[in-house]
JSON list of C-alpha atoms in Angstrom, two decimals:
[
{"chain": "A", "resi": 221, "resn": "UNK", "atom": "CA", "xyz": [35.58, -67.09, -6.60]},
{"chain": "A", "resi": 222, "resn": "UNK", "atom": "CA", "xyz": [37.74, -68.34, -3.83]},
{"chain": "A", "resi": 223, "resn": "UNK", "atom": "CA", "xyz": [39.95, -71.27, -4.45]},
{"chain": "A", "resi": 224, "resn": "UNK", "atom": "CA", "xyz": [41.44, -73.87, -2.03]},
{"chain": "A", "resi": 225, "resn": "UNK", "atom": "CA", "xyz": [44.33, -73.33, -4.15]},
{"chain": "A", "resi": 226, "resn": "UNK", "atom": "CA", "xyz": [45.34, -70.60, -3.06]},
{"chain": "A", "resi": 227, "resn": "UNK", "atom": "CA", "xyz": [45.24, -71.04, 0.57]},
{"chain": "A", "resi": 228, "resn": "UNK", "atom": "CA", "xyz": [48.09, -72.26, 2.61]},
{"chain": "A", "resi": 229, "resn": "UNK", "atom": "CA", "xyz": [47.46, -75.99, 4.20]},
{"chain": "A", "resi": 230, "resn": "UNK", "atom": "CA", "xyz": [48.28, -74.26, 7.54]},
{"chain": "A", "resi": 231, "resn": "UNK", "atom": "CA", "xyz": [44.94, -72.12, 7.43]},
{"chain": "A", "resi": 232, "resn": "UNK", "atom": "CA", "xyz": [42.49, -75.26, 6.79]},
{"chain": "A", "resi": 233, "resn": "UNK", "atom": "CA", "xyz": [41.16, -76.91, 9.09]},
{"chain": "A", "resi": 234, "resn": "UNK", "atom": "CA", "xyz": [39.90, -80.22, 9.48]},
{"chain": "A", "resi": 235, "resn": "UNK", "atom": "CA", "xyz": [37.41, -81.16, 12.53]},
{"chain": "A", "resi": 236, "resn": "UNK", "atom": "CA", "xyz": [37.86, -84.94, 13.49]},
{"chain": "A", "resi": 237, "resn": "UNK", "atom": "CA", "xyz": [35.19, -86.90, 15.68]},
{"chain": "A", "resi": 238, "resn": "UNK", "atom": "CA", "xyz": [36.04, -90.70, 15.91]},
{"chain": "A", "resi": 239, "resn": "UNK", "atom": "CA", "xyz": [35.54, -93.03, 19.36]},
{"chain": "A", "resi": 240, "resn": "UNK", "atom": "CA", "xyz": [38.18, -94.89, 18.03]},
{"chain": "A", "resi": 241, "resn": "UNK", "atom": "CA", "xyz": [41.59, -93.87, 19.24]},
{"chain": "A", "resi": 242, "resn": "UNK", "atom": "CA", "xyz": [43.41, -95.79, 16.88]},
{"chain": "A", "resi": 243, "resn": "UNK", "atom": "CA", "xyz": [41.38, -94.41, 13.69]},
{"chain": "A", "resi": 244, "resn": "UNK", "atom": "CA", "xyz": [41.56, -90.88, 15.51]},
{"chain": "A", "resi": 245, "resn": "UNK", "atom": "CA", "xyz": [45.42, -91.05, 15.69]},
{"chain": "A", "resi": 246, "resn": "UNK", "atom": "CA", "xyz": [45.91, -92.36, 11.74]},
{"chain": "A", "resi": 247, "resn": "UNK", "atom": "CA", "xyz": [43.84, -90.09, 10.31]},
{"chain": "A", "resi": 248, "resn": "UNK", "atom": "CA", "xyz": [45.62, -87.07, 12.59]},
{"chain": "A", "resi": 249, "resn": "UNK", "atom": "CA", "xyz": [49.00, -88.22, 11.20]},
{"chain": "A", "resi": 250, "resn": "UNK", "atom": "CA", "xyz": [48.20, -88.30, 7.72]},
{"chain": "A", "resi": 251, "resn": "UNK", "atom": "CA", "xyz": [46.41, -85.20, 7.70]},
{"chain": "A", "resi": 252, "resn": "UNK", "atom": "CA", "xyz": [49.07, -83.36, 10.05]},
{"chain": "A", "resi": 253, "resn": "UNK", "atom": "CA", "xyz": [51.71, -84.65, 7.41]},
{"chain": "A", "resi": 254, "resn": "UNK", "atom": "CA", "xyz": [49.98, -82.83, 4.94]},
{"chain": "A", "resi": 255, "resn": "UNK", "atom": "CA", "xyz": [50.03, -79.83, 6.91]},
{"chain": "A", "resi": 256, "resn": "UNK", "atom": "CA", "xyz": [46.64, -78.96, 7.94]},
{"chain": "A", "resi": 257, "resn": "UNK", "atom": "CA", "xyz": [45.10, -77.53, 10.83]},
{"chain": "A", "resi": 258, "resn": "UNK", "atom": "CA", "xyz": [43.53, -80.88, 12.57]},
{"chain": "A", "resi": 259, "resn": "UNK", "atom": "CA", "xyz": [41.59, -80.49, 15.67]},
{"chain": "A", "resi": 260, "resn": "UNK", "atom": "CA", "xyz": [40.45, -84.07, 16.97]},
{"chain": "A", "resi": 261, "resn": "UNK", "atom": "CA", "xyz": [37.18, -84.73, 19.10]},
{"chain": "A", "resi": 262, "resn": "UNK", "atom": "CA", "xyz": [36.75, -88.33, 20.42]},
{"chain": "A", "resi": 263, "resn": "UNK", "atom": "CA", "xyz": [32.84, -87.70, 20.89]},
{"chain": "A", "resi": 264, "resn": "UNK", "atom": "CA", "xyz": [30.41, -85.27, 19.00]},
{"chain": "A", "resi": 265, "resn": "UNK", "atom": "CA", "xyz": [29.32, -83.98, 22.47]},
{"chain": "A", "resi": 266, "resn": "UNK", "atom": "CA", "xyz": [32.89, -83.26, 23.07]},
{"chain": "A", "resi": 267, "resn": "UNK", "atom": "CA", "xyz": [32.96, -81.35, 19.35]},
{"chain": "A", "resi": 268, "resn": "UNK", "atom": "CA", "xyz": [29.50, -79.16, 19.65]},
{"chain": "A", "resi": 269, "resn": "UNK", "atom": "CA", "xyz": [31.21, -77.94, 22.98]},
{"chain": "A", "resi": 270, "resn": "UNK", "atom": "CA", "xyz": [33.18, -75.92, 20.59]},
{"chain": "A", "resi": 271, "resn": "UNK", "atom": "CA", "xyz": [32.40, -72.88, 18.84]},
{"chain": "A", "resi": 272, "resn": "UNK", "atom": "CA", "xyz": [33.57, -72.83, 14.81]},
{"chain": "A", "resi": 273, "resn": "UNK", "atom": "CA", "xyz": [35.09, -69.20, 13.79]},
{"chain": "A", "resi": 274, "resn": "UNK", "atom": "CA", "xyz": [37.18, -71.01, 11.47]},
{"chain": "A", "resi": 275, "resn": "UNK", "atom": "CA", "xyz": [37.32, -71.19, 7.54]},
{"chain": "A", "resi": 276, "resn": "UNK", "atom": "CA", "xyz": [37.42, -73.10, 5.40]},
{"chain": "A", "resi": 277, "resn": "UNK", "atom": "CA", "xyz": [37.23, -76.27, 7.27]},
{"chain": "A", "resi": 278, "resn": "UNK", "atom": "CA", "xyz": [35.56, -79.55, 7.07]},
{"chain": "A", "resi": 279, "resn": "UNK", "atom": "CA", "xyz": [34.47, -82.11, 9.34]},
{"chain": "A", "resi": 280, "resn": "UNK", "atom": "CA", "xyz": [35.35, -86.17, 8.94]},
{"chain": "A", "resi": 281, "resn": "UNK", "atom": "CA", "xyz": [33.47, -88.24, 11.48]},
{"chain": "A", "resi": 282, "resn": "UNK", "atom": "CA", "xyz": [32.49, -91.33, 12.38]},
{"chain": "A", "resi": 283, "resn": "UNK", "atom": "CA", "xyz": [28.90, -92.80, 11.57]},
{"chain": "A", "resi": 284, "resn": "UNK", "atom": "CA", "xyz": [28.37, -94.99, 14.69]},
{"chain": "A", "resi": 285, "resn": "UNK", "atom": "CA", "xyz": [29.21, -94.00, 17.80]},
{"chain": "A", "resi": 286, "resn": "UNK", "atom": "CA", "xyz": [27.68, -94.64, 21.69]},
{"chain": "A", "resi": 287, "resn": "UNK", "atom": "CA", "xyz": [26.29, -90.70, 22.09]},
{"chain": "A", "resi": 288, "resn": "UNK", "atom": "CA", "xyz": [24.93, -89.65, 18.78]},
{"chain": "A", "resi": 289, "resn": "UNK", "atom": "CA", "xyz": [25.60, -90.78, 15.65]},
{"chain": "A", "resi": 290, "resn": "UNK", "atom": "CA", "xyz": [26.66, -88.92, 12.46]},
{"chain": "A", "resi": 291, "resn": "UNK", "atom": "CA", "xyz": [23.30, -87.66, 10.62]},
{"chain": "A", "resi": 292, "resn": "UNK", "atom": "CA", "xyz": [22.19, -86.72, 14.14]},
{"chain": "A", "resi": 293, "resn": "UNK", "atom": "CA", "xyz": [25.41, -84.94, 14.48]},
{"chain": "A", "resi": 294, "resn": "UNK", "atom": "CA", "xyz": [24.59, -83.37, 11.15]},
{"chain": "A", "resi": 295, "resn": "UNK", "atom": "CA", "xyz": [21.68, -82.00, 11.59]},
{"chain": "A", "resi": 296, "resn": "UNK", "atom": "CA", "xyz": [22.33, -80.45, 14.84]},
{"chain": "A", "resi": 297, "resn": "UNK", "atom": "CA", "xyz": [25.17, -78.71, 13.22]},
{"chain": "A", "resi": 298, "resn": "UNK", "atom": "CA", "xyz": [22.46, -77.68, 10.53]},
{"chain": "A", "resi": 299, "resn": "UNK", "atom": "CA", "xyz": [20.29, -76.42, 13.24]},
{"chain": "A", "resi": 300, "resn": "UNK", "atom": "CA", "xyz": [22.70, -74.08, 14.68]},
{"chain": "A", "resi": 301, "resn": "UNK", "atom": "CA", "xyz": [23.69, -72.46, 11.14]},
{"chain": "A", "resi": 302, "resn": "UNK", "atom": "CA", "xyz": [27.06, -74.05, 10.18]},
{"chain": "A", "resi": 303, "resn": "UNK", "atom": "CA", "xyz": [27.02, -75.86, 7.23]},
{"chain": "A", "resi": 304, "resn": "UNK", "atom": "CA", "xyz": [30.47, -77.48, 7.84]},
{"chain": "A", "resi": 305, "resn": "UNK", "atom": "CA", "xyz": [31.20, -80.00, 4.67]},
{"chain": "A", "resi": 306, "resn": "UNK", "atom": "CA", "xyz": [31.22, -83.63, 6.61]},
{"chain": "A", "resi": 307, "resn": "UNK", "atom": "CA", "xyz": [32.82, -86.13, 5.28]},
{"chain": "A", "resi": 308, "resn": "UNK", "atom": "CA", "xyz": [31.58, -90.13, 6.91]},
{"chain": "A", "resi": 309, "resn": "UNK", "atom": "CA", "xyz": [33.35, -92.88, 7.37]},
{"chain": "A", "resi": 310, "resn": "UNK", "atom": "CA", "xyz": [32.04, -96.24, 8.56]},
{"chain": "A", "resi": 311, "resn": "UNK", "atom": "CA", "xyz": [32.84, -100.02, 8.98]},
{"chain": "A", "resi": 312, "resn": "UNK", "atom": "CA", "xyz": [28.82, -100.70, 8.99]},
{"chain": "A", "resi": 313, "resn": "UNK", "atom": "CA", "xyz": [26.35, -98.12, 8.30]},
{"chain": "A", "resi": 314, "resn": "UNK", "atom": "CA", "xyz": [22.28, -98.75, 7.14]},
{"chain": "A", "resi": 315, "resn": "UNK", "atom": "CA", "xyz": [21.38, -96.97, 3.69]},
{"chain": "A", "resi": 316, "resn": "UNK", "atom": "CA", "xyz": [18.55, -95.30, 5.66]},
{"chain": "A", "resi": 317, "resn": "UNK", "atom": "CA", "xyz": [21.81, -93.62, 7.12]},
{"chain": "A", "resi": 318, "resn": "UNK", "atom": "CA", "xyz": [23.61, -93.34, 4.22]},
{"chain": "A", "resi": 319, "resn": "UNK", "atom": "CA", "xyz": [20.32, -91.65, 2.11]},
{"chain": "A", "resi": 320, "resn": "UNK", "atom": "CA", "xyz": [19.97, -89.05, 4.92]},
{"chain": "A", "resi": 321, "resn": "UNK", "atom": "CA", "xyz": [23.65, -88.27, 5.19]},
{"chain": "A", "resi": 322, "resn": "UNK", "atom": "CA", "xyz": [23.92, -87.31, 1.56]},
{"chain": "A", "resi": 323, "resn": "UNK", "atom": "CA", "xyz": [20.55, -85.60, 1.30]},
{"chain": "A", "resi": 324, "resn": "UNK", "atom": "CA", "xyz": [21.87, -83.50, 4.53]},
{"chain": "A", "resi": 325, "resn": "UNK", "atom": "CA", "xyz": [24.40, -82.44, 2.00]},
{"chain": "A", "resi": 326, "resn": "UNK", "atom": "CA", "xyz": [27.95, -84.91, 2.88]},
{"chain": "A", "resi": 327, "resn": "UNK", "atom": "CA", "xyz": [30.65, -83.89, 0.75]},
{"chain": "A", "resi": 328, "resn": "UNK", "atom": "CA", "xyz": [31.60, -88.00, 1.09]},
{"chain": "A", "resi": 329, "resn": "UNK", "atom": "CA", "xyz": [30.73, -91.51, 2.50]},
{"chain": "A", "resi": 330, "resn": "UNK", "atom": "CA", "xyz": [33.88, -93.81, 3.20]},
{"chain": "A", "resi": 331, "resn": "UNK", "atom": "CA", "xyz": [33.27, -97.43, 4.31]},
{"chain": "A", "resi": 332, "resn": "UNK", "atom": "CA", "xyz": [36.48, -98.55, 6.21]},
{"chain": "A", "resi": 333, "resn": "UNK", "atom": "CA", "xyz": [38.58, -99.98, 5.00]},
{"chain": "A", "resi": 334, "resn": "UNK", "atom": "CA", "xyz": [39.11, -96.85, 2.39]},
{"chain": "A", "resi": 335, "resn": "UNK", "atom": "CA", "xyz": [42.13, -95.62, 0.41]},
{"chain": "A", "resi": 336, "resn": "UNK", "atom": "CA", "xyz": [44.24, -92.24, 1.86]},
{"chain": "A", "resi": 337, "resn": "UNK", "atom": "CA", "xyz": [43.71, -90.88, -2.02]},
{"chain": "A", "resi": 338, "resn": "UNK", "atom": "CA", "xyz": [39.79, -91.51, -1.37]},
{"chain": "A", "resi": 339, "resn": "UNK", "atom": "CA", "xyz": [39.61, -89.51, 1.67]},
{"chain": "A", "resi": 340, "resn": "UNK", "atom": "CA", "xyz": [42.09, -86.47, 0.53]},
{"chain": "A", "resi": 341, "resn": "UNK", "atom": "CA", "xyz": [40.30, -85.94, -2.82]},
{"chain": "A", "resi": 342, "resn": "UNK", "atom": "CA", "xyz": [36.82, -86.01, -0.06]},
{"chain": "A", "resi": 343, "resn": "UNK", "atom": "CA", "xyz": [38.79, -83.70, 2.19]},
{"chain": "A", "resi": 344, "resn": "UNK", "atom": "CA", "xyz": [39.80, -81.11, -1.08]},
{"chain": "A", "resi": 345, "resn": "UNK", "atom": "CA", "xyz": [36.50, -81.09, -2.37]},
{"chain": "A", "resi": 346, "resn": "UNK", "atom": "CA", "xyz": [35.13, -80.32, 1.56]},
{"chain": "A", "resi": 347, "resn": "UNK", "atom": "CA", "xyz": [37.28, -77.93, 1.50]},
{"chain": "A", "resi": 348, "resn": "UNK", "atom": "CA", "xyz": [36.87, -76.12, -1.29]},
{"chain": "A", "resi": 349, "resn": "UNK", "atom": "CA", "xyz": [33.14, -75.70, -0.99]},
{"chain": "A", "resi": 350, "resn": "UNK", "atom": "CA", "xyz": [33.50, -73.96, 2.72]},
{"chain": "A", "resi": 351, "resn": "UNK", "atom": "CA", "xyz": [36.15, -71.85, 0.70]},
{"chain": "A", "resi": 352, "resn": "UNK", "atom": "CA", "xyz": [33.19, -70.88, -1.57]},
{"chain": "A", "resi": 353, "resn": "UNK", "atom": "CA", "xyz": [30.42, -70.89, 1.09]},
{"chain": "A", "resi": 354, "resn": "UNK", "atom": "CA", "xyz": [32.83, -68.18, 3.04]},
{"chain": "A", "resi": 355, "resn": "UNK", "atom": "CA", "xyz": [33.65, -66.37, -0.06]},
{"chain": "A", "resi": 356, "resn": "UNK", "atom": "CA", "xyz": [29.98, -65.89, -1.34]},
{"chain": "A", "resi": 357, "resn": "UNK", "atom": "CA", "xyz": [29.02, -64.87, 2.80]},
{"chain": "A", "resi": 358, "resn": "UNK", "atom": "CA", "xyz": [31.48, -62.27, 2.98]},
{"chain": "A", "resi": 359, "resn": "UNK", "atom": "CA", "xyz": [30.35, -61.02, -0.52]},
{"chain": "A", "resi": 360, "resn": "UNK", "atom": "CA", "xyz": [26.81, -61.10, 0.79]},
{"chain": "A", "resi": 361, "resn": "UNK", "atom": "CA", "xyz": [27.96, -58.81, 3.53]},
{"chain": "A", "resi": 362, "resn": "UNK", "atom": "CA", "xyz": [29.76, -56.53, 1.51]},
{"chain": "A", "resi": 363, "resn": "UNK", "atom": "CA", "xyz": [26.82, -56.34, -0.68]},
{"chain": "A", "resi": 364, "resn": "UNK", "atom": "CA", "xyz": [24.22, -55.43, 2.23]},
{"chain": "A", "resi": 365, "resn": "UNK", "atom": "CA", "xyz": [26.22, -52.79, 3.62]},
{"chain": "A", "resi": 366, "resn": "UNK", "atom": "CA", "xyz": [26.39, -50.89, 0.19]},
{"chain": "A", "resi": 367, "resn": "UNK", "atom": "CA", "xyz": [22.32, -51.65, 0.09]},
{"chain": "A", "resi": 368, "resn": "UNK", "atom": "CA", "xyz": [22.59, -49.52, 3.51]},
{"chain": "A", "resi": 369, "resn": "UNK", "atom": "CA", "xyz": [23.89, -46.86, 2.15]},
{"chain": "A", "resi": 370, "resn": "UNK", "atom": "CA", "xyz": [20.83, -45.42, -0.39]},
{"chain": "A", "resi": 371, "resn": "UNK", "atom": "CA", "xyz": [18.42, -43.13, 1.51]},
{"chain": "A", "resi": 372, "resn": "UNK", "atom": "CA", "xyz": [14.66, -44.64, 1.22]},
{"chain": "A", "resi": 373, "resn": "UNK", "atom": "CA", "xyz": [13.76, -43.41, -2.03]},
{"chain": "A", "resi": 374, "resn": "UNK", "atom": "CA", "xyz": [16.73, -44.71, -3.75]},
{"chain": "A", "resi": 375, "resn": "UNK", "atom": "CA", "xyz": [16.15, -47.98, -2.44]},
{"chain": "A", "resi": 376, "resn": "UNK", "atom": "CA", "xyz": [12.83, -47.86, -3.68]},
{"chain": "A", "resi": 377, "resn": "UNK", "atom": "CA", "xyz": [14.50, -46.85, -7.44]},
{"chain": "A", "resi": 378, "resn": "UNK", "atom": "CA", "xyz": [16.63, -49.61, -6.80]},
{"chain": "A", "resi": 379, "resn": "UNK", "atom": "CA", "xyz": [14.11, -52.11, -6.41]},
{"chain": "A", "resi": 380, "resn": "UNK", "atom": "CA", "xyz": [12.03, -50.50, -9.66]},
{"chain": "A", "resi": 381, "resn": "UNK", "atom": "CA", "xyz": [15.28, -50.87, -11.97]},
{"chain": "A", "resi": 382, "resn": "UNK", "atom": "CA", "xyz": [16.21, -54.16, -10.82]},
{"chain": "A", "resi": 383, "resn": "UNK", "atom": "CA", "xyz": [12.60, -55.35, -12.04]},
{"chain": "A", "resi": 384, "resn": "UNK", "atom": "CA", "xyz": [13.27, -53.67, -15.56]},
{"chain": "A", "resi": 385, "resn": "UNK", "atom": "CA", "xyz": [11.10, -50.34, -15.13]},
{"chain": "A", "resi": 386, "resn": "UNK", "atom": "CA", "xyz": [11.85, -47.71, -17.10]},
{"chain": "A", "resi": 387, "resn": "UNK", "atom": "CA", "xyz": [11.95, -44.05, -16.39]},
{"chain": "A", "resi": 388, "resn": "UNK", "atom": "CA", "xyz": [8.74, -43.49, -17.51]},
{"chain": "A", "resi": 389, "resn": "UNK", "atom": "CA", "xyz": [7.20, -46.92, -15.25]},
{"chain": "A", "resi": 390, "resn": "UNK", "atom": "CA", "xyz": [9.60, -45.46, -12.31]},
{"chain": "A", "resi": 391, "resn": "UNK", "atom": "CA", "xyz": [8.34, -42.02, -12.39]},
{"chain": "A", "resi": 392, "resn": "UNK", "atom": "CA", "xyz": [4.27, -43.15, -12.86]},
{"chain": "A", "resi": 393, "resn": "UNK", "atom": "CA", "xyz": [4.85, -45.42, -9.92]},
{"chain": "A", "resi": 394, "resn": "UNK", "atom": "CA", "xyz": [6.89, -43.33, -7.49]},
{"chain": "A", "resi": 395, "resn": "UNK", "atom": "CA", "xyz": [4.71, -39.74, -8.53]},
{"chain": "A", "resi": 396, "resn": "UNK", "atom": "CA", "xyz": [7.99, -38.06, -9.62]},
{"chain": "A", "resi": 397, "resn": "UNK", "atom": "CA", "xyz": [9.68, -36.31, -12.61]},
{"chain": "A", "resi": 398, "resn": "UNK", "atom": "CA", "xyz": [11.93, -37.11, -15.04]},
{"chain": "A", "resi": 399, "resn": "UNK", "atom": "CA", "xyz": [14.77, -35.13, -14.00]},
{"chain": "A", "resi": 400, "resn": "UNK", "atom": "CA", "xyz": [13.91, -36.51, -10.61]},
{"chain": "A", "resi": 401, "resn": "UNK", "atom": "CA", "xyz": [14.03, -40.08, -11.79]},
{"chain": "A", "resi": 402, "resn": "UNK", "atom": "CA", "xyz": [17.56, -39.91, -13.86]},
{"chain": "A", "resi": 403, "resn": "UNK", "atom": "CA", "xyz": [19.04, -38.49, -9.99]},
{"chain": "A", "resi": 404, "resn": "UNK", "atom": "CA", "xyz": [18.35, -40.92, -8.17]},
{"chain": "A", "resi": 405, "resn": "UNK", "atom": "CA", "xyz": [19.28, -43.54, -11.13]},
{"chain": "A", "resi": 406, "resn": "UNK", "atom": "CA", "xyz": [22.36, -41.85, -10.62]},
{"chain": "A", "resi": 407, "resn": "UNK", "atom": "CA", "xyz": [22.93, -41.98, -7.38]},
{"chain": "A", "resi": 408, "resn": "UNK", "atom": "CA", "xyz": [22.07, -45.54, -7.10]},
{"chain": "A", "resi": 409, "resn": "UNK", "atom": "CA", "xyz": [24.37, -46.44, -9.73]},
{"chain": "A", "resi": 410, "resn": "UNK", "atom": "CA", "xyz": [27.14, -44.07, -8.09]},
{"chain": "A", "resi": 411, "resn": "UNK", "atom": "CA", "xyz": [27.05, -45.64, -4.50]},
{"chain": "A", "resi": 412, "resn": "UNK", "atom": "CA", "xyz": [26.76, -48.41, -5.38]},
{"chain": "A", "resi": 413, "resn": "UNK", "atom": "CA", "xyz": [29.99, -48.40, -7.77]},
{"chain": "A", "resi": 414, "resn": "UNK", "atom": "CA", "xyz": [27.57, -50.25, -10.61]},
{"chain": "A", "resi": 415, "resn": "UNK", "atom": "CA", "xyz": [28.97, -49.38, -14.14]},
{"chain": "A", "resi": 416, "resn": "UNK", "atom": "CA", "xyz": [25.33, -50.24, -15.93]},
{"chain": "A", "resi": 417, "resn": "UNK", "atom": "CA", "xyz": [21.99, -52.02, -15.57]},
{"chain": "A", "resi": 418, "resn": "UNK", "atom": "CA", "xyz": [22.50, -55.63, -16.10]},
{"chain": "A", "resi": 419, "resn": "UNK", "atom": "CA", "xyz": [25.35, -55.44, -13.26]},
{"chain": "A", "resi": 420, "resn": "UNK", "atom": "CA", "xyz": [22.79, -53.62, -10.94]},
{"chain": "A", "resi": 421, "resn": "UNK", "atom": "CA", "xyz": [19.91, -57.17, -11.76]},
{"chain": "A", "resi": 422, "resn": "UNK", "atom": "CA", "xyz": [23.25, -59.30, -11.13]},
{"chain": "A", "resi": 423, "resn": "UNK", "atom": "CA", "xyz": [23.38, -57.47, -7.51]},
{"chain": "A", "resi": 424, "resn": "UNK", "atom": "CA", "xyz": [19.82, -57.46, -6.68]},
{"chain": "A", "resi": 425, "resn": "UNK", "atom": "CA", "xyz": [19.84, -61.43, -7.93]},
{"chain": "A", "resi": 426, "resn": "UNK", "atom": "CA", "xyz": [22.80, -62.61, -5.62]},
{"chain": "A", "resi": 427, "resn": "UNK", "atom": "CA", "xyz": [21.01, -60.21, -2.47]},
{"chain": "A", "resi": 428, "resn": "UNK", "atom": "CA", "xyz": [17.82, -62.38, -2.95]},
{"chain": "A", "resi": 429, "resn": "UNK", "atom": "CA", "xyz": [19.88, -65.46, -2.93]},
{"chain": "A", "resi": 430, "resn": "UNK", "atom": "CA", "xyz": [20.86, -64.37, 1.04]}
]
């Protein structure tokens, strides 16, 4: 699995949306210090504007502001597929706001004032779950286009074995032989690149997970 570890400062980047220029400019020079990417936005109108074909990156933005505010921000970014970590911060915020914030899936909620190691441990945790979210995508991928690759009736042998049939279910529910069966096992296992049975279940498992 993908680690933020292991990824230079330089390629992460961090999305901030804050009306205040003051709060805007601090939290650009700490996190510029640091040597991240940092893209700043001084309205979320101004941010969806943007399209995201960056990774891994997070997203630290005010909870009140004139246009939208964050959990509508939030979920519009949910609507449109990009589950960008966000990370609040607030000098006043409802718990109404708060509770739908978190259940929305916020990596953090800071009330201002807030400590610089409070908002870098939010920022490495953000961070580090895009890093995984990416990871387990491109995996995803890598596993559909190897799915492409079995002609119809090994797909269909595919499905059988990764339910736990046996040669004998496979070849009473597909109308074929034995020797027919243990081929396309074969060539299943062979495009695929799978070395035995339980790692075939473990691929059909994380495909249903898509």
């Amino acid at each position: 699995m993908s680690s933020i570890a292991n990824i230079p400062t330089q390629n992460q980047h961090i999305f901030v949306i804050e009306d205040d220029e003051s709060m805007r400019e601090t939290l650009h020079g700490v996190l510029n210090f640091l040597g991240y990417q940092v893209h700043l936005f001084s309205s979320p109108l101004e941010f969806l504007k943007i399209s995201i074909q960056v990774a891994p990156a997070v997203v630290i933005t005010d909870m009140r502001m004139p246009e939208m505010n964050g959990v509508e921000l939030q979920a519009e970014l949910l609507k449109r597929g990009r589950q960008l970590p966000i990370i609040f911060i607030s000098g006043e915020s409802t718990v109404p706001q708060t509770i739908s914030a978190m259940k929305q899936g916020a990596i953090e909620f800071l009330t201002k004032p807030f400590e610089r190691e409070q908002l870098m441990e939010a920022v490495i945790r953000g961070l580090n779950r895009d890093a995984q979210e990416m990871q387990s995508h491109l995996e995803q991928l890598a596993i559909e286009e190897l799915l492409k690759g079995l002609a119809p009736r090994e797909r269909q042998v595919f499905g059988l074995l990764s339910l736990g049939f046996n040669n004998a279910e496979i070849m009473a529910k597909m109308g074929i032989s034995l020797d027919t069966t243990k081929q396309y096992k074969s060539e299943v296992m062979r495009k695929l690149g799978l070395r035995s049975l339980s790692q075939l279940i473990a691929l059909k498992l994380g495909n249903a997970k898509s």
